[in-house]
Structures are given as C-alpha cells and as structure tokens.
Amino acid sequence: NAGVTQTPKFRILKIGQSMTLQCTQDMNHNYMYWYRQDPGMGLKLIYYSVGAGITDKGEVPNGYNVSRSTTEDFPLRLELAAPSQTSVYFCASKPGQGLNEQFFGPGTRLTVL
Amino acid sequence: TQLLEQSPQFLSIQEGENLTVYCNSSSVFSSLQWYRQEPGEGPVLLVTVVTGGEVKKLKRLTFQFGDARKDSSLHITAAQPGDTGLYLCAGARAAGNKLTFGGGTRVLVKP
C-alpha cells in the first residue's frame, strides 16, 4: 500500500490564481481530512469527509472547497489564492468513526506571492 | 482560539537528559493522541489515551492523561538524537471524528 499520497509536493502561485491539491489513499478509509500547518505551528482542520459524497467544514474553511466523489480521492481547491494561504497542506485518512489513528500524507508546500 | 496549549514551544537538550512536554486545555476531551512529526513529513501517531489518569509507556516515552481529561504530558527518559522532532498533542471529543491539535513542541536533542 502506498498509504496517503499528495501532489504536488511544492507549488508557487500568484495572487488570484487557482489550483487543486490532490490527495489519494489506497487503504479504503472512509474518513479523510485536509489540514494546514503554518511555520512552527500545529495543524488546523480545513475540511473533512466521512465518506463519498459527504463533506463538512473544519476550523478554517474560508477560501477553500472540497469534493469527495470516490472513497479514494479528496481534492482541495483554492479558487483565488491569497498570501494568507501560504502554508503546508496535509491530507489524512482513517478507517472510520472512533479513536482510530489518522494516517498523514507527506504534505504540499504552497507559497502564494 | 487555541483550545490545546502546548508547553514549552521549543526544547533543546543534550543526549541522555530527560524532558517533559505538556498539553493543557480548559475543555474536556474524550481522548487524546500524541503525534511526532519530522521535517518534510506528516505526523505519525505515537499513542492514544482515553481514560482519565491513564499512563502509557512506549519504550523511553511515558504518556499521561490527566484525571479530569483536560491535560496530558509526554515524558522522554534519556533522550536520544532520534527523538528530535515536532511533538503534537491532539484531542478528540465524543465520536472522535475530528481532532483539535495543539501548537506543537519542537524538541532538539543534541549528541
């Protein structure tokens, strides 16, 4: 199993550009998450999904959108990039409801100039 | 609002020394997890504690959940350079579908 994979690893955007961060997991996990991590800080939840077709907002959803058309994929969309969205973005998944471990991808480092 | 406060934010010690990282909240959590994150990688789970007063040991690491389930600590005995990393606590409520992360403690163990 590859686990949780994210692409791209790095990206530089200009203000106002849009992009999609890709996340795929091959563990057949129902729950998937998007976090952002600012330098030297903890993780903040952007959006999460408990299954295909179901998404919900986290702590910091403004400026982002998600979709979950399949169990495997959970892309994160930035429509109008702003410097405040410069961060490292992590995707994570877990099997289901409860105290399961969240498995994290390697992250995407995004810079908005 | 930071619901989980970690202290200290940064800790630099010599190999062989002991260290303790604290995770505090004014809110009650049904469970708490500790993750370690190395540069350029995602966090990896170390332990989950669910019962107030619970103590778990993982080799040289000792984790404790406070009696009131509002705080937790991570103690490392005889730290090694391989223990270097960012330690994150994360609390869950009720069904545990979402985690609230602390701000992290960056630990540097010098040889």
Coordinates of C-alpha atoms in Angstrom, one line a residue:
Chain A
N1 CA 0.0 0.0 0.0
A2 CA 1.2 3.5 -0.8
G3 CA -0.9 4.9 2.0
V4 CA -1.8 8.6 1.6
T5 CA -0.3 10.4 -1.4
Q6 CA -0.3 14.1 -2.2
T7 CA 0.6 16.0 -5.3
P8 CA 2.2 18.3 -6.0
K9 CA 5.0 18.4 -3.3
F10 CA 5.7 22.1 -3.9
R11 CA 3.9 24.9 -5.7
I12 CA 4.2 28.7 -6.1
L13 CA 1.1 30.6 -7.0
K14 CA 0.5 34.2 -7.9
I15 CA -2.2 36.1 -6.0
G16 CA -5.6 35.4 -7.6
Q17 CA -4.6 32.1 -9.3
S18 CA -6.4 28.9 -8.6
M19 CA -5.2 25.3 -8.1
T20 CA -6.2 21.9 -6.8
L21 CA -4.2 19.9 -4.3
Q22 CA -4.6 16.2 -4.9
C23 CA -5.0 13.6 -2.2
T24 CA -5.4 9.9 -2.7
Q25 CA -5.4 7.0 -0.3
D26 CA -5.4 3.3 -1.1
M27 CA -6.4 1.9 2.3
N28 CA -10.2 2.0 1.7
H29 CA -10.6 4.5 4.5
N30 CA -13.9 6.3 4.9
Y31 CA -12.7 9.4 6.7
M32 CA -10.5 11.9 5.0
Y33 CA -9.2 15.3 6.2
W34 CA -7.4 18.4 5.0
Y35 CA -5.2 20.4 7.4
R36 CA -2.9 23.4 7.0
Q37 CA 0.2 23.9 9.1
D38 CA 1.8 27.3 9.3
P39 CA 5.5 27.6 10.2
G40 CA 6.3 26.3 13.7
M41 CA 2.6 25.7 14.4
G42 CA 0.2 22.9 14.9
L43 CA -2.4 21.7 12.4
K44 CA -5.7 23.4 11.7
L45 CA -8.6 21.5 10.1
I46 CA -9.9 22.9 6.8
Y47 CA -12.4 20.4 5.6
Y48 CA -13.2 16.7 6.3
S49 CA -15.3 13.9 4.8
V50 CA -16.8 10.9 6.4
G51 CA -17.5 9.1 3.1
A52 CA -18.0 9.6 -0.6
G53 CA -20.4 12.4 -1.3
I54 CA -20.2 13.8 2.3
T55 CA -18.1 16.8 3.3
D56 CA -18.1 19.2 6.1
K57 CA -16.3 22.4 7.2
G58 CA -13.5 22.4 9.7
E59 CA -12.0 25.2 11.7
V60 CA -10.6 27.3 8.8
P61 CA -12.7 26.6 5.6
N62 CA -12.8 30.1 4.1
G63 CA -11.1 30.3 0.7
Y64 CA -11.2 26.5 0.1
N65 CA -13.5 24.0 -1.4
V66 CA -13.5 20.2 -1.5
S67 CA -15.3 17.3 -3.1
R68 CA -15.4 13.6 -2.4
S69 CA -16.7 11.7 -5.4
T70 CA -14.9 8.5 -4.6
T71 CA -13.6 6.8 -1.4
E72 CA -10.0 7.2 -2.6
D73 CA -9.8 10.8 -3.6
F74 CA -10.3 14.0 -1.7
P75 CA -9.1 17.1 -3.7
L76 CA -8.8 20.5 -2.1
R77 CA -9.5 23.5 -4.3
L78 CA -8.1 27.1 -3.9
E79 CA -10.1 29.4 -6.1
L80 CA -8.5 32.8 -5.6
A81 CA -5.1 32.3 -3.9
A82 CA -4.1 34.9 -1.3
P83 CA -0.8 35.3 0.6
S84 CA -2.5 34.2 3.8
Q85 CA -2.9 30.7 2.2
T86 CA 0.9 30.2 2.1
S87 CA 1.3 27.1 4.2
V88 CA 2.0 23.4 4.2
Y89 CA -1.1 21.3 3.5
F90 CA -1.6 17.8 4.8
C91 CA -4.2 15.3 3.8
A92 CA -5.0 12.5 6.2
S93 CA -7.3 9.5 6.4
K94 CA -8.6 7.0 8.9
P95 CA -10.7 3.8 8.7
G96 CA -13.9 5.0 10.3
Q97 CA -15.6 6.5 13.3
G98 CA -13.8 6.4 16.7
L99 CA -10.4 6.6 18.1
N100 CA -8.5 5.4 15.0
E101 CA -5.1 6.6 14.0
Q102 CA -5.1 9.3 11.3
F103 CA -2.6 8.5 8.6
F104 CA -1.0 11.6 7.0
G105 CA 0.4 12.2 3.6
P106 CA 3.8 13.9 3.1
G107 CA 2.3 17.4 2.6
T108 CA 2.2 20.0 -0.2
R109 CA 4.2 23.2 0.4
L110 CA 2.3 26.1 -1.1
T111 CA 3.6 29.7 -1.5
V112 CA 1.4 32.5 -2.7
L113 CA 3.3 35.6 -3.9
Chain B
T1 CA -8.8 30.3 20.0
Q2 CA -6.2 27.7 20.8
L3 CA -8.1 25.0 22.7
L4 CA -5.0 23.0 23.4
E5 CA -1.9 24.8 24.7
Q6 CA 1.4 23.0 24.5
S7 CA 4.5 24.0 26.5
P8 CA 7.2 24.6 26.0
Q9 CA 7.2 25.7 22.4
F10 CA 10.8 24.7 22.0
L11 CA 13.2 22.5 24.0
S12 CA 16.9 21.9 23.3
I13 CA 18.6 19.3 25.5
Q14 CA 21.7 17.1 25.4
E15 CA 21.6 13.4 24.7
G16 CA 20.9 11.4 27.8
E17 CA 18.8 14.1 29.5
N18 CA 15.1 13.8 30.4
L19 CA 12.4 16.1 29.1
T20 CA 8.6 16.6 29.6
V21 CA 6.2 18.2 27.2
Y22 CA 2.8 19.5 28.5
C23 CA -0.6 19.7 26.7
N24 CA -3.3 21.7 28.6
S25 CA -6.9 22.7 27.9
S26 CA -9.8 24.2 29.7
S27 CA -12.0 21.8 27.9
V28 CA -12.6 18.1 28.5
F29 CA -11.6 15.7 25.7
S30 CA -12.8 12.1 25.4
S31 CA -9.4 11.0 24.2
L32 CA -6.1 12.5 23.4
Q33 CA -3.4 11.5 20.9
W34 CA 0.3 12.3 20.6
Y35 CA 1.9 12.5 17.2
R36 CA 5.6 13.1 16.2
Q37 CA 6.4 14.9 13.0
E38 CA 9.8 15.0 11.4
P39 CA 10.9 17.7 8.9
G40 CA 9.3 17.4 5.5
E41 CA 6.9 14.6 6.6
G42 CA 3.4 14.3 8.0
P43 CA 2.7 13.5 11.7
V44 CA 2.9 9.9 12.9
L45 CA 0.8 8.6 15.8
L46 CA 2.7 7.7 19.0
V47 CA -0.1 6.9 21.4
T48 CA -3.8 7.3 22.2
V49 CA -5.0 7.8 25.8
V50 CA -8.7 7.6 26.7
T51 CA -9.1 7.2 30.4
G52 CA -8.6 9.9 33.0
G53 CA -5.4 9.2 34.9
E54 CA -4.2 6.7 32.3
V55 CA -0.4 6.2 31.9
K56 CA 1.0 4.5 28.8
K57 CA 4.7 3.7 28.2
L58 CA 6.3 3.3 24.8
K59 CA 10.0 2.3 25.4
R60 CA 11.5 5.5 26.8
L61 CA 8.4 7.6 26.3
T62 CA 5.7 7.9 29.1
F63 CA 2.3 9.4 28.3
Q64 CA -0.2 10.5 31.0
F65 CA -3.8 11.7 30.6
G66 CA -5.0 14.0 33.4
D67 CA -7.6 12.8 35.8
A68 CA -10.1 15.4 34.5
R69 CA -9.1 14.6 30.9
K70 CA -8.2 18.2 30.3
D71 CA -4.4 17.8 30.2
S72 CA -1.7 15.4 29.2
S73 CA 2.1 15.1 29.4
L74 CA 4.8 13.3 27.4
H75 CA 8.0 12.4 29.3
I76 CA 11.1 11.1 27.5
T77 CA 13.8 9.4 29.5
A78 CA 17.4 9.5 28.4
A79 CA 16.6 11.4 25.2
Q80 CA 18.5 10.4 22.0
P81 CA 19.1 12.4 18.8
G82 CA 16.5 10.2 17.1
D83 CA 13.8 11.8 19.4
T84 CA 14.3 15.1 17.7
G85 CA 11.1 16.3 16.1
L86 CA 7.9 18.3 16.5
Y87 CA 5.6 16.7 19.1
L88 CA 1.9 17.4 18.7
C89 CA -1.0 16.6 21.0
A90 CA -4.5 16.3 19.6
G91 CA -7.7 16.0 21.4
A92 CA -11.0 14.4 20.3
R93 CA -14.5 14.8 21.6
A94 CA -17.3 12.3 21.6
A95 CA -17.1 10.1 18.5
G96 CA -13.6 11.2 17.8
N97 CA -14.2 12.2 14.2
K98 CA -12.3 15.4 14.4
L99 CA -9.1 16.2 16.1
T100 CA -8.0 19.6 17.7
F101 CA -4.3 19.9 17.5
G102 CA -2.0 21.8 19.9
G103 CA 0.6 24.3 18.6
G104 CA 3.4 21.7 18.9
T105 CA 6.6 21.4 20.9
R106 CA 9.8 21.4 18.9
V107 CA 12.4 19.1 20.5
L108 CA 16.1 19.1 19.6
V109 CA 18.3 16.5 21.2
K110 CA 22.0 17.3 20.6
P111 CA 24.6 14.5 20.6

